[in-house]
PDB file of C-alpha atoms in Angstrom:
ATOM      1  CA  ASP A1320      37.718  31.071 -38.893  1.00 55.00           C
ATOM      2  CA  THR A1321      38.046  30.459 -42.500  1.00 63.00           C
ATOM      3  CA  GLU A1322      34.422  31.373 -43.324  1.00 91.00           C
ATOM      4  CA  VAL A1323      33.084  33.669 -46.100  1.00 96.00           C
ATOM      5  CA  THR A1324      29.551  34.444 -45.548  1.00 97.00           C
ATOM      6  CA  GLN A1325      26.927  35.232 -48.407  1.00 97.00           C
ATOM      7  CA  THR A1326      23.539  36.471 -48.100  1.00 97.00           C
ATOM      8  CA  PRO A1327      21.024  36.045 -49.235  1.00 97.00           C
ATOM      9  CA  LYS A1328      21.114  32.266 -50.107  1.00 96.00           C
ATOM     10  CA  HIS A1329      18.422  32.601 -52.538  1.00 97.00           C
ATOM     11  CA  LEU A1330      16.937  35.729 -54.513  1.00 97.00           C
ATOM     12  CA  VAL A1331      14.229  36.027 -56.953  1.00 97.00           C
ATOM     13  CA  MET A1332      14.039  39.446 -58.640  1.00 96.00           C
ATOM     14  CA  GLY A1333      12.145  41.061 -61.309  1.00 94.00           C
ATOM     15  CA  MET A1334      13.857  42.688 -64.273  1.00 93.00           C
ATOM     16  CA  THR A1335      12.910  46.186 -62.734  1.00 93.00           C
ATOM     17  CA  ASN A1336      14.180  45.443 -59.301  1.00 93.00           C
ATOM     18  CA  LYS A1337      17.138  46.647 -57.539  1.00 96.00           C
ATOM     19  CA  LYS A1338      18.563  44.238 -55.086  1.00 97.00           C
ATOM     20  CA  SER A1339      21.833  43.538 -53.443  1.00 98.00           C
ATOM     21  CA  LEU A1340      24.062  40.522 -52.792  1.00 98.00           C
ATOM     22  CA  LYS A1341      26.295  40.699 -49.517  1.00 98.00           C
ATOM     23  CA  CYS A1342      29.596  39.071 -48.801  1.00 98.00           C
ATOM     24  CA  GLU A1343      31.564  39.194 -45.469  1.00 97.00           C
ATOM     25  CA  GLN A1344      34.922  37.797 -44.295  1.00 96.00           C
ATOM     26  CA  HIS A1345      36.855  38.234 -41.086  1.00 91.00           C
ATOM     27  CA  MET A1346      40.056  36.420 -41.964  1.00 90.00           C
ATOM     28  CA  GLY A1347      41.977  39.630 -42.509  1.00 89.00           C
ATOM     29  CA  HIS A1348      41.915  39.038 -46.275  1.00 89.00           C
ATOM     30  CA  ARG A1349      42.579  41.889 -48.608  1.00 89.00           C
ATOM     31  CA  ALA A1350      41.412  40.600 -51.806  1.00 90.00           C
ATOM     32  CA  MET A1351      37.776  39.811 -52.507  1.00 94.00           C
ATOM     33  CA  TYR A1352      36.205  38.543 -55.621  1.00 94.00           C
ATOM     34  CA  TRP A1353      32.897  37.862 -57.357  1.00 97.00           C
ATOM     35  CA  TYR A1354      32.387  34.908 -59.653  1.00 96.00           C
ATOM     36  CA  LYS A1355      29.221  33.904 -61.666  1.00 97.00           C
ATOM     37  CA  GLN A1356      28.588  30.222 -62.179  1.00 97.00           C
ATOM     38  CA  LYS A1357      26.064  28.906 -64.756  1.00 96.00           C
ATOM     39  CA  ALA A1358      24.764  25.294 -64.137  1.00 92.00           C
ATOM     40  CA  LYS A1359      27.670  22.781 -65.262  1.00 90.00           C
ATOM     41  CA  LYS A1360      30.013  25.499 -66.008  1.00 93.00           C
ATOM     42  CA  PRO A1361      33.175  26.743 -64.192  1.00 94.00           C
ATOM     43  CA  PRO A1362      33.085  29.744 -62.125  1.00 95.00           C
ATOM     44  CA  GLU A1363      33.686  33.094 -64.189  1.00 94.00           C
ATOM     45  CA  LEU A1364      35.517  35.884 -62.757  1.00 93.00           C
ATOM     46  CA  MET A1365      33.429  39.191 -62.706  1.00 96.00           C
ATOM     47  CA  PHE A1366      35.330  41.583 -60.263  1.00 95.00           C
ATOM     48  CA  VAL A1367      38.367  41.594 -57.883  1.00 92.00           C
ATOM     49  CA  TYR A1368      38.994  44.061 -55.145  1.00 93.00           C
ATOM     50  CA  SER A1369      42.396  44.454 -53.867  1.00 89.00           C
ATOM     51  CA  TYR A1370      42.627  46.499 -50.635  1.00 90.00           C
ATOM     52  CA  GLU A1371      39.253  47.999 -51.147  1.00 93.00           C
ATOM     53  CA  LYS A1372      40.363  49.195 -54.818  1.00 93.00           C
ATOM     54  CA  LEU A1373      38.623  47.373 -57.948  1.00 94.00           C
ATOM     55  CA  SER A1374      41.607  45.728 -59.661  1.00 89.00           C
ATOM     56  CA  ILE A1375      39.808  43.589 -62.170  1.00 88.00           C
ATOM     57  CA  ASN A1376      36.557  44.273 -63.964  1.00 90.00           C
ATOM     58  CA  GLU A1377      36.066  41.610 -66.496  1.00 87.00           C
ATOM     59  CA  SER A1378      33.750  43.758 -68.979  1.00 88.00           C
ATOM     60  CA  VAL A1379      30.927  42.921 -66.733  1.00 94.00           C
ATOM     61  CA  PRO A1380      27.616  44.897 -67.729  1.00 95.00           C
ATOM     62  CA  SER A1381      26.986  47.988 -65.844  1.00 95.00           C
ATOM     63  CA  ARG A1382      23.588  46.366 -64.416  1.00 96.00           C
ATOM     64  CA  PHE A1383      25.923  44.672 -62.113  1.00 97.00           C
ATOM     65  CA  SER A1384      27.719  47.230 -59.679  1.00 97.00           C
ATOM     66  CA  PRO A1385      30.345  46.069 -57.187  1.00 97.00           C
ATOM     67  CA  GLU A1386      31.117  47.772 -53.907  1.00 97.00           C
ATOM     68  CA  CYS A1387      33.921  47.322 -51.259  1.00 97.00           C
ATOM     69  CA  PRO A1388      32.864  49.438 -48.337  1.00 95.00           C
ATOM     70  CA  ASN A1389      35.724  48.087 -46.159  1.00 94.00           C
ATOM     71  CA  SER A1390      38.169  44.945 -46.141  1.00 91.00           C
ATOM     72  CA  SER A1391      35.596  42.683 -44.615  1.00 95.00           C
ATOM     73  CA  LEU A1392      32.655  43.568 -46.676  1.00 97.00           C
ATOM     74  CA  LEU A1393      31.757  42.946 -50.498  1.00 98.00           C
ATOM     75  CA  ASN A1394      28.446  43.916 -52.083  1.00 98.00           C
ATOM     76  CA  LEU A1395      26.980  43.329 -55.667  1.00 98.00           C
ATOM     77  CA  HIS A1396      24.453  45.674 -56.664  1.00 98.00           C
ATOM     78  CA  LEU A1397      22.086  44.515 -59.333  1.00 97.00           C
ATOM     79  CA  HIS A1398      19.745  46.578 -61.399  1.00 96.00           C
ATOM     80  CA  ALA A1399      17.632  45.785 -64.422  1.00 95.00           C
ATOM     81  CA  LEU A1400      19.021  42.446 -64.797  1.00 96.00           C
ATOM     82  CA  GLN A1401      17.867  39.752 -67.644  1.00 96.00           C
ATOM     83  CA  PRO A1402      16.661  36.343 -67.158  1.00 96.00           C
ATOM     84  CA  GLU A1403      20.104  35.174 -68.640  1.00 96.00           C
ATOM     85  CA  ASP A1404      21.659  36.609 -65.674  1.00 97.00           C
ATOM     86  CA  SER A1405      20.045  34.020 -63.335  1.00 98.00           C
ATOM     87  CA  ALA A1406      23.120  32.061 -61.949  1.00 97.00           C
ATOM     88  CA  LEU A1407      25.004  31.089 -58.716  1.00 97.00           C
ATOM     89  CA  TYR A1408      26.871  34.215 -57.608  1.00 98.00           C
ATOM     90  CA  LEU A1409      30.084  33.322 -55.802  1.00 97.00           C
ATOM     91  CA  CYS A1410      32.150  35.469 -53.375  1.00 97.00           C
ATOM     92  CA  ALA A1411      35.637  34.565 -52.450  1.00 94.00           C
ATOM     93  CA  SER A1412      38.474  36.238 -50.457  1.00 93.00           C
ATOM     94  CA  SER A1413      42.287  35.678 -50.401  1.00 89.00           C
ATOM     95  CA  LEU A1414      45.444  36.955 -48.630  1.00 84.00           C
ATOM     96  CA  PRO A1415      47.298  39.379 -50.495  1.00 66.00           C
ATOM     97  CA  GLY A1416      50.608  39.569 -52.294  1.00 56.00           C
ATOM     98  CA  GLN A1417      51.404  35.947 -51.984  1.00 57.00           C
ATOM     99  CA  GLY A1418      52.886  36.033 -55.475  1.00 52.00           C
ATOM    100  CA  PRO A1419      54.668  32.834 -56.230  1.00 50.00           C
ATOM    101  CA  SER A1420      53.746  31.543 -52.839  1.00 53.00           C
ATOM    102  CA  GLY A1421      50.236  31.075 -54.036  1.00 63.00           C
ATOM    103  CA  ASN A1422      46.949  32.557 -53.579  1.00 75.00           C
ATOM    104  CA  THR A1423      44.412  30.055 -52.006  1.00 84.00           C
ATOM    105  CA  ILE A1424      40.807  31.442 -52.391  1.00 88.00           C
ATOM    106  CA  TYR A1425      38.171  30.913 -49.967  1.00 91.00           C
ATOM    107  CA  PHE A1426      34.801  30.652 -51.335  1.00 94.00           C
ATOM    108  CA  GLY A1427      31.282  31.359 -49.667  1.00 96.00           C
ATOM    109  CA  GLU A1428      28.424  29.029 -50.482  1.00 96.00           C
ATOM    110  CA  GLY A1429      26.982  31.283 -53.015  1.00 96.00           C
ATOM    111  CA  SER A1430      23.923  33.236 -53.660  1.00 97.00           C
ATOM    112  CA  TRP A1431      21.286  31.696 -56.171  1.00 97.00           C
ATOM    113  CA  LEU A1432      19.763  34.435 -58.153  1.00 97.00           C
ATOM    114  CA  THR A1433      16.717  33.937 -60.334  1.00 97.00           C
ATOM    115  CA  VAL A1434      15.560  36.849 -62.537  1.00 97.00           C
ATOM    116  CA  VAL A1435      11.934  36.703 -63.643  1.00 95.00           C
TER     117      VAL A1435
ATOM    118  CA  SER B 653      37.863  34.146 -69.939  1.00 48.00           C
ATOM    119  CA  GLN B 654      38.842  30.626 -68.958  1.00 52.00           C
ATOM    120  CA  GLN B 655      42.477  29.668 -68.371  1.00 62.00           C
ATOM    121  CA  GLY B 656      42.619  25.806 -68.013  1.00 66.00           C
ATOM    122  CA  GLU B 657      40.797  23.037 -69.784  1.00 74.00           C
ATOM    123  CA  GLU B 658      39.896  19.705 -68.228  1.00 76.00           C
ATOM    124  CA  ASP B 659      39.437  16.338 -69.361  1.00 81.00           C
ATOM    125  CA  PRO B 660      37.702  14.204 -69.148  1.00 86.00           C
ATOM    126  CA  GLN B 661      34.597  16.450 -68.707  1.00 90.00           C
ATOM    127  CA  ALA B 662      32.823  13.596 -67.060  1.00 93.00           C
ATOM    128  CA  LEU B 663      34.306  10.390 -65.089  1.00 95.00           C
ATOM    129  CA  SER B 664      32.261   7.634 -63.441  1.00 96.00           C
ATOM    130  CA  ILE B 665      34.267   4.911 -61.365  1.00 96.00           C
ATOM    131  CA  GLN B 666      33.416   2.269 -58.716  1.00 97.00           C
ATOM    132  CA  GLU B 667      34.516   2.963 -55.015  1.00 97.00           C
ATOM    133  CA  GLY B 668      37.971   1.905 -54.331  1.00 97.00           C
ATOM    134  CA  GLU B 669      39.256   2.728 -57.769  1.00 98.00           C
ATOM    135  CA  ASN B 670      41.611   5.551 -58.467  1.00 98.00           C
ATOM    136  CA  ALA B 671      40.392   8.702 -60.486  1.00 97.00           C
ATOM    137  CA  THR B 672      42.707  10.950 -62.604  1.00 97.00           C
ATOM    138  CA  MET B 673      41.646  14.150 -64.056  1.00 96.00           C
ATOM    139  CA  ASN B 674      43.692  16.458 -66.262  1.00 95.00           C
ATOM    140  CA  CYS B 675      44.100  20.278 -66.781  1.00 93.00           C
ATOM    141  CA  SER B 676      45.901  22.172 -69.430  1.00 93.00           C
ATOM    142  CA  TYR B 677      46.396  25.988 -69.305  1.00 91.00           C
ATOM    143  CA  LYS B 678      47.494  28.602 -71.878  1.00 88.00           C
ATOM    144  CA  THR B 679      49.713  31.207 -70.226  1.00 86.00           C
ATOM    145  CA  SER B 680      52.649  31.173 -67.711  1.00 85.00           C
ATOM    146  CA  ILE B 681      51.631  30.626 -64.141  1.00 85.00           C
ATOM    147  CA  ASN B 682      52.920  31.252 -60.568  1.00 83.00           C
ATOM    148  CA  ASN B 683      50.939  28.007 -59.238  1.00 87.00           C
ATOM    149  CA  LEU B 684      48.036  25.969 -60.094  1.00 91.00           C
ATOM    150  CA  GLN B 685      45.265  25.011 -57.834  1.00 92.00           C
ATOM    151  CA  TRP B 686      42.791  22.305 -57.592  1.00 95.00           C
ATOM    152  CA  TYR B 687      39.251  22.800 -56.111  1.00 96.00           C
ATOM    153  CA  ARG B 688      36.244  20.625 -55.452  1.00 97.00           C
ATOM    154  CA  GLN B 689      32.669  21.609 -55.709  1.00 97.00           C
ATOM    155  CA  ASN B 690      29.756  19.621 -54.542  1.00 94.00           C
ATOM    156  CA  SER B 691      26.392  20.157 -56.353  1.00 88.00           C
ATOM    157  CA  GLY B 692      25.363  23.739 -56.061  1.00 81.00           C
ATOM    158  CA  ARG B 693      27.779  24.653 -53.206  1.00 89.00           C
ATOM    159  CA  GLY B 694      30.808  26.731 -52.780  1.00 91.00           C
ATOM    160  CA  LEU B 695      34.251  25.603 -53.922  1.00 94.00           C
ATOM    161  CA  VAL B 696      36.673  23.968 -51.469  1.00 95.00           C
ATOM    162  CA  HIS B 697      40.532  24.527 -51.848  1.00 93.00           C
ATOM    163  CA  LEU B 698      42.381  20.911 -52.123  1.00 96.00           C
ATOM    164  CA  ILE B 699      45.765  21.421 -52.998  1.00 94.00           C
ATOM    165  CA  LEU B 700      48.213  24.180 -54.430  1.00 92.00           C
ATOM    166  CA  ILE B 701      51.349  23.432 -56.462  1.00 93.00           C
ATOM    167  CA  ARG B 702      54.042  26.081 -57.355  1.00 90.00           C
ATOM    168  CA  SER B 703      55.374  26.494 -60.789  1.00 89.00           C
ATOM    169  CA  ASN B 704      58.737  25.269 -59.657  1.00 91.00           C
ATOM    170  CA  GLU B 705      57.180  21.970 -58.217  1.00 94.00           C
ATOM    171  CA  ARG B 706      56.646  18.915 -60.224  1.00 97.00           C
ATOM    172  CA  GLU B 707      54.750  16.619 -57.654  1.00 98.00           C
ATOM    173  CA  LYS B 708      52.611  17.251 -54.353  1.00 97.00           C
ATOM    174  CA  HIS B 709      50.842  15.032 -52.039  1.00 97.00           C
ATOM    175  CA  SER B 710      47.897  15.390 -49.639  1.00 95.00           C
ATOM    176  CA  GLY B 711      46.168  12.500 -48.129  1.00 97.00           C
ATOM    177  CA  ARG B 712      44.669  10.636 -51.101  1.00 97.00           C
ATOM    178  CA  LEU B 713      45.555  13.299 -53.590  1.00 98.00           C
ATOM    179  CA  ARG B 714      48.514  13.434 -55.885  1.00 98.00           C
ATOM    180  CA  VAL B 715      48.894  16.410 -58.004  1.00 98.00           C
ATOM    181  CA  THR B 716      51.574  16.652 -60.963  1.00 98.00           C
ATOM    182  CA  LEU B 717      52.523  19.885 -62.899  1.00 97.00           C
ATOM    183  CA  ASP B 718      54.393  19.773 -66.158  1.00 96.00           C
ATOM    184  CA  THR B 719      55.029  23.437 -67.017  1.00 94.00           C
ATOM    185  CA  SER B 720      56.601  22.549 -70.370  1.00 95.00           C
ATOM    186  CA  LYS B 721      53.426  21.055 -71.363  1.00 94.00           C
ATOM    187  CA  LYS B 722      51.248  23.392 -69.384  1.00 94.00           C
ATOM    188  CA  SER B 723      49.401  20.533 -67.762  1.00 95.00           C
ATOM    189  CA  SER B 724      48.489  19.301 -64.573  1.00 96.00           C
ATOM    190  CA  SER B 725      46.803  16.094 -63.196  1.00 97.00           C
ATOM    191  CA  LEU B 726      44.942  15.326 -60.188  1.00 97.00           C
ATOM    192  CA  LEU B 727      44.891  11.711 -58.891  1.00 98.00           C
ATOM    193  CA  ILE B 728      42.468  10.615 -56.164  1.00 98.00           C
ATOM    194  CA  THR B 729      43.486   7.023 -54.929  1.00 98.00           C
ATOM    195  CA  ALA B 730      41.136   4.718 -53.273  1.00 98.00           C
ATOM    196  CA  SER B 731      37.980   6.879 -54.191  1.00 98.00           C
ATOM    197  CA  ARG B 732      35.034   7.006 -52.042  1.00 97.00           C
ATOM    198  CA  ALA B 733      31.175   7.866 -52.937  1.00 97.00           C
ATOM    199  CA  ALA B 734      31.774  11.021 -50.648  1.00 96.00           C
ATOM    200  CA  ASP B 735      34.253  12.036 -53.308  1.00 97.00           C
ATOM    201  CA  THR B 736      31.461  12.453 -55.863  1.00 97.00           C
ATOM    202  CA  ALA B 737      31.592  16.156 -56.995  1.00 97.00           C
ATOM    203  CA  SER B 738      33.052  18.502 -59.743  1.00 97.00           C
ATOM    204  CA  TYR B 739      36.630  19.294 -59.658  1.00 97.00           C
ATOM    205  CA  PHE B 740      38.287  22.352 -61.055  1.00 96.00           C
ATOM    206  CA  CYS B 741      41.970  23.508 -61.826  1.00 95.00           C
ATOM    207  CA  ALA B 742      42.446  27.262 -61.126  1.00 92.00           C
ATOM    208  CA  THR B 743      45.538  29.199 -62.336  1.00 89.00           C
ATOM    209  CA  ASP B 744      46.702  32.755 -61.913  1.00 83.00           C
ATOM    210  CA  ALA B 745      48.103  35.023 -64.659  1.00 69.00           C
ATOM    211  CA  SER B 746      51.874  35.086 -63.533  1.00 58.00           C
ATOM    212  CA  ARG B 747      52.148  38.839 -62.948  1.00 61.00           C
ATOM    213  CA  LEU B 748      48.555  39.186 -61.464  1.00 67.00           C
ATOM    214  CA  TRP B 749      48.322  37.133 -58.494  1.00 68.00           C
ATOM    215  CA  ASP B 750      44.790  37.820 -57.814  1.00 74.00           C
ATOM    216  CA  ASP B 751      43.462  37.092 -61.523  1.00 81.00           C
ATOM    217  CA  MET B 752      42.298  33.404 -60.654  1.00 85.00           C
ATOM    218  CA  ARG B 753      40.814  31.633 -63.369  1.00 88.00           C
ATOM    219  CA  PHE B 754      39.152  28.324 -63.495  1.00 92.00           C
ATOM    220  CA  GLY B 755      39.131  25.357 -65.953  1.00 91.00           C
ATOM    221  CA  ALA B 756      36.098  23.672 -67.422  1.00 92.00           C
ATOM    222  CA  GLY B 757      35.886  20.927 -64.656  1.00 93.00           C
ATOM    223  CA  THR B 758      35.628  17.243 -64.492  1.00 95.00           C
ATOM    224  CA  ARG B 759      32.376  15.824 -63.005  1.00 96.00           C
ATOM    225  CA  LEU B 760      33.413  12.584 -60.897  1.00 97.00           C
ATOM    226  CA  THR B 761      30.735  10.034 -59.939  1.00 97.00           C
ATOM    227  CA  VAL B 762      31.859   7.412 -57.526  1.00 97.00           C
ATOM    228  CA  LYS B 763      29.400   4.480 -57.235  1.00 96.00           C
ATOM    229  CA  PRO B 764      29.082   2.613 -54.104  1.00 92.00           C
TER     230      PRO B 764
END
């Protein structure tokens, strides 16, 4: 099973709403990622959790709040977003500690977020 | 922030032709990877090349890596319409294996 599952696939939310994006993997991976992707642009790294601890936060605004309840789950809590936050949000996971051996990342299909 | 830059930004070829995409990066790396993304979908891993390797093959894919020039190329031979997608290179910061950054990408169109 090489699958990363993201829900919901599509989300429309108002600027005052609170919503969450969810991500799940059962590959035993211990690193999980959130990327944001705008149209015709590459994925931009937002957060990385390694062994359920936040290891990278790319200076993401506090209206985005990640959570890693356990090694299989990753959430992204959304609050008071702006229309410019509309994008494809990609979750990914990988095995830990591969170092020079490489770190293949497995992506989910993404959650399309529209902020109105 | 982005690590790699790719060229060309867009490439249009006929079925059966070869497609070559290039990626340049800025810092030392442990490895470089290529990913493919169909429109609006998740990314799919294609191939990984380690910093001590110079060339790698996988089916119709050939990847080269020149660490002295901090560049890599992806060659797709005998292209098919189904190869139409965006292709991204990704690199890790050499001490942070989980800090994976993507280049700008090349949009490949293969015409039948």
